[in-house]
Coordinates of N, CA and C in Angstrom, one line a residue:
M1 N 15.9 -24.7 -33.0 CA 15.1 -25.6 -32.9 C 15.5 -26.6 -32.2
T2 N 16.5 -26.9 -31.8 CA 17.5 -27.8 -30.7 C 17.0 -26.5 -29.4
S3 N 17.2 -25.5 -29.6 CA 17.3 -24.5 -28.4 C 15.6 -24.4 -28.0
S4 N 14.9 -24.6 -28.6 CA 13.2 -24.5 -28.2 C 12.6 -26.4 -27.9
L5 N 13.2 -27.2 -28.1 CA 13.3 -28.7 -27.8 C 13.7 -28.8 -26.0
V6 N 15.2 -28.0 -26.1 CA 15.8 -27.8 -24.0 C 14.4 -27.2 -23.3
A7 N 14.1 -25.9 -23.9 CA 13.5 -25.3 -23.2 C 12.6 -25.9 -23.0
K8 N 11.4 -26.5 -23.8 CA 10.5 -27.7 -23.4 C 10.4 -28.9 -22.8
S9 N 12.0 -29.2 -22.6 CA 12.0 -30.4 -22.1 C 12.4 -29.9 -20.3
L10 N 12.8 -28.7 -20.1 CA 13.4 -28.2 -19.0 C 12.1 -27.3 -18.4
E11 N 10.9 -27.0 -19.1 CA 9.8 -26.8 -18.5 C 9.2 -28.1 -18.1
H12 N 9.4 -28.7 -19.0 CA 8.3 -30.2 -18.6 C 9.0 -30.9 -17.2
Q13 N 10.4 -30.7 -16.9 CA 10.7 -31.2 -15.8 C 10.7 -30.2 -14.8
H14 N 10.7 -29.1 -15.0 CA 10.4 -28.1 -13.9 C 8.5 -28.7 -13.2
L15 N 7.9 -28.4 -14.1 CA 6.5 -28.8 -13.7 C 6.3 -30.4 -13.0
K16 N 6.8 -31.3 -13.5 CA 7.1 -32.9 -12.6 C 7.5 -32.0 -11.4
T17 N 8.9 -31.3 -11.0 CA 9.3 -31.3 -9.5 C 8.1 -30.7 -9.3
V18 N 7.3 -29.0 -9.8 CA 6.2 -28.6 -9.1 C 5.0 -29.5 -8.6
R19 N 4.6 -30.5 -9.0 CA 4.1 -31.4 -9.1 C 4.3 -32.7 -8.0
K20 N 5.4 -32.7 -8.4 CA 6.0 -34.0 -6.8 C 6.3 -33.0 -5.7
H21 N 6.2 -32.0 -5.6 CA 6.5 -31.4 -4.2 C 5.1 -31.2 -4.0
L22 N 4.3 -30.6 -5.2 CA 2.3 -30.1 -4.0 C 2.4 -31.6 -3.6
L23 N 2.3 -32.6 -4.4 CA 2.0 -33.7 -3.7 C 2.3 -34.7 -2.6
Q24 N 3.6 -34.2 -2.3 CA 4.3 -34.1 -1.0 C 3.5 -33.0 -0.1
I25 N 3.6 -31.9 -0.3 CA 2.6 -31.3 0.8 C 1.4 -31.7 0.9
I26 N 0.8 -32.3 -0.2 CA -0.4 -32.9 0.3 C -0.4 -34.1 0.9
D27 N 0.5 -34.4 1.0 CA 0.1 -35.9 1.5 C 0.8 -35.8 2.6
I28 N 1.1 -35.0 3.4 CA 1.7 -34.1 4.7 C 0.2 -33.4 5.5
N29 N -0.1 -32.7 4.5 CA -0.9 -32.0 4.9 C -2.6 -33.0 5.5
T30 N -2.4 -34.3 4.8 CA -3.5 -34.9 5.0 C -3.4 -35.8 6.1
A31 N -2.0 -36.2 6.3 CA -1.8 -37.3 7.0 C -2.0 -36.1 9.0
L32 N -1.2 -35.2 8.4 CA -1.5 -33.9 9.7 C -3.4 -33.9 9.9
R33 N -4.0 -33.6 9.1 CA -5.1 -33.8 9.1 C -6.1 -35.2 9.9
D34 N -5.7 -35.9 9.9 CA -5.9 -37.0 10.3 C -5.7 -37.2 11.7
L35 N -4.1 -37.0 12.1 CA -3.6 -36.8 13.6 C -4.9 -35.7 14.1
H36 N -5.3 -34.6 13.5 CA -6.4 -34.0 14.7 C -7.4 -34.5 14.3
N37 N -8.3 -35.5 13.7 CA -9.7 -36.4 13.7 C -9.3 -36.7 15.1
Q38 N -8.3 -37.4 14.8 CA -8.0 -37.8 16.0 C -7.8 -38.3 17.2
I39 N -7.2 -36.8 17.4 CA -7.1 -36.9 19.0 C -8.8 -36.0 19.1
E40 N -9.2 -35.2 17.8 CA -10.2 -33.9 18.6 C -11.8 -34.6 19.6
S41 N -11.2 -35.8 19.9 CA -12.4 -36.2 20.2 C -11.9 -37.1 21.7
H42 N -10.5 -36.7 21.8 CA -9.9 -36.9 23.1 C -9.1 -36.1 23.8
I43 N -9.5 -35.1 23.6 CA -9.0 -33.8 24.6 C -10.3 -32.6 24.5
N44 N -9.5 -32.2 25.7 CA -10.2 -30.5 26.2 C -10.1 -29.4 25.0
K45 N -10.8 -29.4 23.7 CA -10.4 -28.4 22.8 C -10.3 -26.9 23.5
E46 N -11.1 -26.9 24.9 CA -11.4 -24.8 24.9 C -10.2 -24.9 25.3
K47 N -9.4 -25.8 26.4 CA -7.7 -25.6 26.7 C -6.7 -24.9 25.3
Y48 N -7.1 -25.5 24.5 CA -6.3 -25.3 23.3 C -7.0 -23.9 22.4
E49 N -7.5 -23.2 23.1 CA -8.4 -22.6 22.0 C -7.6 -21.5 21.9
A50 N -6.8 -20.6 22.4 CA -5.8 -19.7 22.1 C -4.7 -20.5 20.8
I51 N -4.1 -21.2 20.7 CA -3.0 -21.8 19.5 C -4.4 -21.9 18.6
T52 N -5.8 -22.2 19.1 CA -6.6 -22.4 18.0 C -6.9 -21.3 16.9
A53 N -7.6 -20.1 18.1 CA -7.5 -18.9 17.0 C -6.5 -18.4 16.0
Y54 N -4.9 -19.0 16.6 CA -3.8 -18.5 16.1 C -3.5 -19.1 14.5
V55 N -3.9 -20.3 14.3 CA -3.8 -20.9 13.5 C -4.6 -20.8 12.5
N56 N -5.9 -20.6 12.7 CA -7.3 -20.3 12.2 C -6.8 -19.4 11.2
Q57 N -7.0 -18.4 11.8 CA -6.2 -17.0 11.0 C -5.5 -17.2 9.5
Y58 N -4.8 -18.2 9.8 CA -4.4 -18.4 8.3 C -4.6 -19.9 7.8
I59 N -5.8 -20.4 7.3 CA -6.2 -21.5 7.1 C -7.7 -21.5 6.5
S60 N -7.7 -21.2 5.3 CA -9.0 -20.4 4.2 C -10.2 -21.4 4.5
Y61 N -11.2 -20.4 4.5 CA -12.8 -21.4 4.6 C -12.9 -22.7 5.5
T62 N -12.0 -22.7 6.2 CA -12.1 -23.7 7.0 C -11.8 -23.1 8.6
H63 N -11.0 -24.5 9.2 CA -10.6 -24.7 10.5 C -10.2 -25.3 10.6
I64 N -8.4 -25.4 11.5 CA -7.8 -26.5 11.5 C -8.2 -28.1 12.0
W65 N -9.3 -27.6 13.0 CA -10.1 -29.8 13.3 C -10.7 -29.8 11.8
Q66 N -11.0 -29.9 10.7 CA -11.6 -29.6 9.7 C -10.6 -29.2 8.4
I67 N -9.6 -29.3 8.2 CA -9.1 -29.4 7.1 C -9.5 -29.4 5.9
K68 N -9.7 -29.2 4.8 CA -10.1 -29.3 3.5 C -9.9 -28.3 2.5
F69 N -9.9 -28.2 1.2 CA -9.9 -27.7 0.1 C -8.4 -28.1 -0.8
V70 N -7.8 -27.5 -1.7 CA -7.5 -28.4 -2.4 C -6.0 -26.2 -1.8
C71 N -6.7 -25.8 -1.5 CA -5.7 -24.6 -1.4 C -4.9 -25.3 -0.3
N72 N -5.6 -25.5 0.7 CA -5.3 -25.8 1.8 C -4.3 -27.0 2.0
L73 N -4.6 -27.5 1.3 CA -3.9 -28.9 1.5 C -2.8 -29.2 0.7
E74 N -2.5 -28.0 -0.3 CA -1.7 -27.4 -1.6 C -0.5 -26.4 -0.5
D75 N -1.1 -26.3 0.4 CA 0.1 -25.4 1.2 C 1.1 -25.6 2.2
P76 N 2.0 -25.1 2.0 CA 2.9 -25.5 3.0 C 3.0 -25.0 4.6
E77 N 2.8 -23.5 4.8 CA 2.4 -22.9 5.3 C 0.8 -23.8 6.5
V78 N 0.0 -24.3 5.9 CA -1.3 -24.6 6.5 C 0.0 -26.0 7.5
A79 N 0.5 -26.8 6.6 CA 1.5 -27.9 7.1 C 2.1 -27.4 8.5
L80 N 3.0 -26.2 8.4 CA 3.8 -26.1 9.3 C 2.5 -25.7 10.4
L81 N 2.2 -24.6 10.3 CA 0.5 -24.7 11.3 C 0.0 -26.1 11.9
Q82 N 0.1 -26.8 11.0 CA -0.2 -27.7 11.6 C 0.0 -28.6 12.2
I83 N 1.6 -28.8 12.2 CA 2.4 -29.4 12.9 C 2.7 -28.3 14.3
F84 N 2.4 -27.0 14.7 CA 3.3 -26.5 15.5 C 2.0 -27.0 16.0
H85 N 0.8 -26.6 16.2 CA -0.9 -26.6 16.3 C -0.5 -28.4 17.4
L86 N 0.0 -29.3 16.7 CA -0.2 -31.0 17.2 C 0.9 -30.7 18.4
H87 N 2.1 -30.3 17.5 CA 3.1 -30.2 18.9 C 2.8 -29.9 20.3
Y88 N 2.0 -28.7 20.0 CA 1.2 -27.8 21.5 C 1.1 -28.5 21.4
I89 N 0.1 -29.3 21.4 CA -1.2 -29.9 21.8 C -0.5 -31.4 22.9
L90 N 0.3 -32.1 22.1 CA 0.6 -33.3 22.1 C 1.7 -32.9 23.4
E91 N 2.3 -32.0 23.4 CA 3.4 -31.8 24.7 C 2.6 -31.8 25.9
R92 N 1.8 -30.6 26.2 CA 0.9 -31.1 27.2 C -0.3 -31.7 27.7
E93 N -0.5 -33.0 26.9 CA -1.1 -34.0 27.2 C -0.7 -35.0 27.8
Q94 N -1.2 -36.3 28.2 CA -0.2 -37.3 29.3 C 0.2 -37.9 28.0
G95 N 1.7 -38.1 28.7 CA 2.2 -39.2 28.0 C 2.3 -40.2 27.2
E96 N 0.9 -41.2 27.5 CA 1.7 -42.8 26.8 C -0.1 -42.8 26.5
K97 N -0.6 -41.8 26.3 CA -2.5 -41.5 25.5 C -1.8 -41.5 24.3
F98 N -0.8 -40.7 24.1 CA -0.3 -40.2 22.3 C 0.3 -40.6 22.0
A99 N 0.9 -41.5 22.5 CA 3.0 -41.8 21.9 C 2.6 -42.5 20.6
K100 N 1.7 -42.9 20.3 CA 1.5 -43.0 18.6 C 1.6 -42.2 17.3
L101 N 0.7 -41.2 18.3 CA 0.5 -40.0 18.0 C 1.6 -39.3 17.5
R102 N 2.5 -39.2 18.6 CA 3.8 -37.9 18.5 C 5.0 -39.1 17.6
E103 N 4.9 -40.2 17.4 CA 5.5 -40.7 16.6 C 5.6 -40.1 15.5
I104 N 3.9 -40.2 14.6 CA 3.5 -40.1 13.4 C 3.9 -38.8 13.0
L105 N 3.5 -37.4 14.7 CA 4.0 -35.9 14.0 C 5.1 -35.7 13.8
K106 N 6.0 -36.6 15.0 CA 7.3 -36.6 14.1 C 8.3 -37.3 13.2
E107 N 7.5 -38.3 12.2 CA 7.8 -38.7 10.5 C 7.3 -37.4 10.1
Q108 N 5.8 -36.9 10.5 CA 5.5 -36.1 9.1 C 6.7 -34.8 9.4
N109 N 6.4 -34.5 10.7 CA 7.5 -33.0 10.9 C 8.7 -33.4 10.0
E110 N 9.5 -35.1 10.2 CA 11.1 -34.6 9.3 C 10.4 -34.5 7.7
K111 N 9.4 -35.2 7.5 CA 9.4 -35.1 5.8 C 9.3 -33.9 5.5
F112 N 8.0 -33.0 6.0 CA 8.5 -32.0 6.3 C 9.3 -30.8 6.3
M113 N 10.4 -31.3 6.8 CA 11.7 -31.0 6.8 C 12.3 -30.6 5.6
S114 N 12.2 -31.8 5.5 CA 13.0 -32.2 4.1 C 13.0 -31.3 2.7
I115 N 11.4 -31.4 2.7 CA 11.2 -30.8 1.2 C 10.7 -29.6 1.7
T116 N 10.7 -28.3 2.3 CA 10.6 -27.6 2.4 C 11.5 -26.6 2.2
L117 N 11.6 -24.8 2.1 CA 12.5 -24.0 1.7 C 12.5 -23.0 2.6
Y118 N 11.9 -23.4 3.5 CA 11.6 -22.9 5.0 C 13.0 -23.0 5.6
S119 N 13.8 -21.7 6.4 CA 14.3 -21.8 7.1 C 14.7 -22.1 8.8
D120 N 15.5 -22.9 9.2 CA 15.2 -23.4 10.1 C 14.9 -21.8 11.6
N121 N 15.8 -20.9 10.7 CA 15.1 -19.3 11.9 C 13.7 -18.9 11.7
H122 N 13.3 -19.1 9.8 CA 11.9 -18.8 10.0 C 11.0 -19.1 10.9
I123 N 11.5 -20.7 10.8 CA 10.4 -22.1 11.4 C 10.0 -20.9 13.2
E124 N 11.1 -20.7 13.7 CA 11.7 -20.4 14.5 C 11.1 -19.4 15.2
E125 N 10.9 -18.5 14.2 CA 10.7 -17.0 14.4 C 8.7 -16.7 14.7
R126 N 8.6 -18.2 13.6 CA 6.8 -18.1 13.6 C 6.6 -18.9 14.5
Y127 N 7.5 -19.6 15.2 CA 7.0 -20.5 16.2 C 6.8 -19.3 17.5
K128 N 7.7 -18.0 17.6 CA 7.7 -17.8 18.6 C 6.8 -16.4 18.5
K129 N 6.2 -16.4 17.2 CA 5.6 -15.4 17.1 C 3.7 -16.0 17.7
M130 N 3.9 -17.9 17.5 CA 2.2 -17.8 17.9 C 2.6 -18.2 19.4
L131 N 3.6 -18.5 20.3 CA 3.7 -18.3 21.7 C 3.5 -17.0 22.3
H132 N 3.5 -15.8 21.5 CA 3.2 -14.6 21.8 C 2.0 -14.2 21.8
F133 N 1.3 -14.8 20.6 CA 0.2 -14.4 20.5 C -1.0 -15.6 21.5
I134 N -0.4 -16.2 22.2 CA -1.1 -17.4 22.9 C -0.8 -16.7 24.3
Q135 N 0.4 -15.8 24.9 CA 0.3 -15.4 26.3 C -0.5 -14.4 25.7
E136 N -0.8 -13.5 24.9 CA -1.5 -12.2 24.8 C -3.0 -12.4 24.8
Y137 N -3.4 -14.0 24.4 CA -4.8 -14.1 23.9 C -5.5 -14.1 25.3

C-alpha cells in the first residue's frame, strides 16, 4: 500500500512538472507570436520568403505569421523556429527601428534555453540546415 502511494505521488509530481513545462513553452510561443504580429506590417515579407518557407514546413495547420492551435503553441520546435525566424529578420532590419523587439526576443530566447532539452550542438545544426535551405531556395 505504501509503495502505491509513493508511485501515485511520483506520478502526480511528474504530471505537474510536464504541465509546468508545457505552460512555459506556451508562454514563449505566445510572446514570439506577438513579436511576429508586431513586425509583420513593418517589413517587406517578400524579402524573407525563403526563411518563411523553411519554418512553415514545421508548423501544423497554419503559418509563422499566424501561429495558433495548441499543438503548435505547446511545441518547443515551433518556439525554436520562431526564434530563428525572428532573429534572422531582426538581424537584417534597421538598427533602432526594432530595438525593443530585439530585447524581447533576447529575453524569450534566454527563457527557451533555460527550459529546453536541446543541446547547443542540436540548435547550431538546425540553424545551419535553415541557412542551407535559404541559400538553395
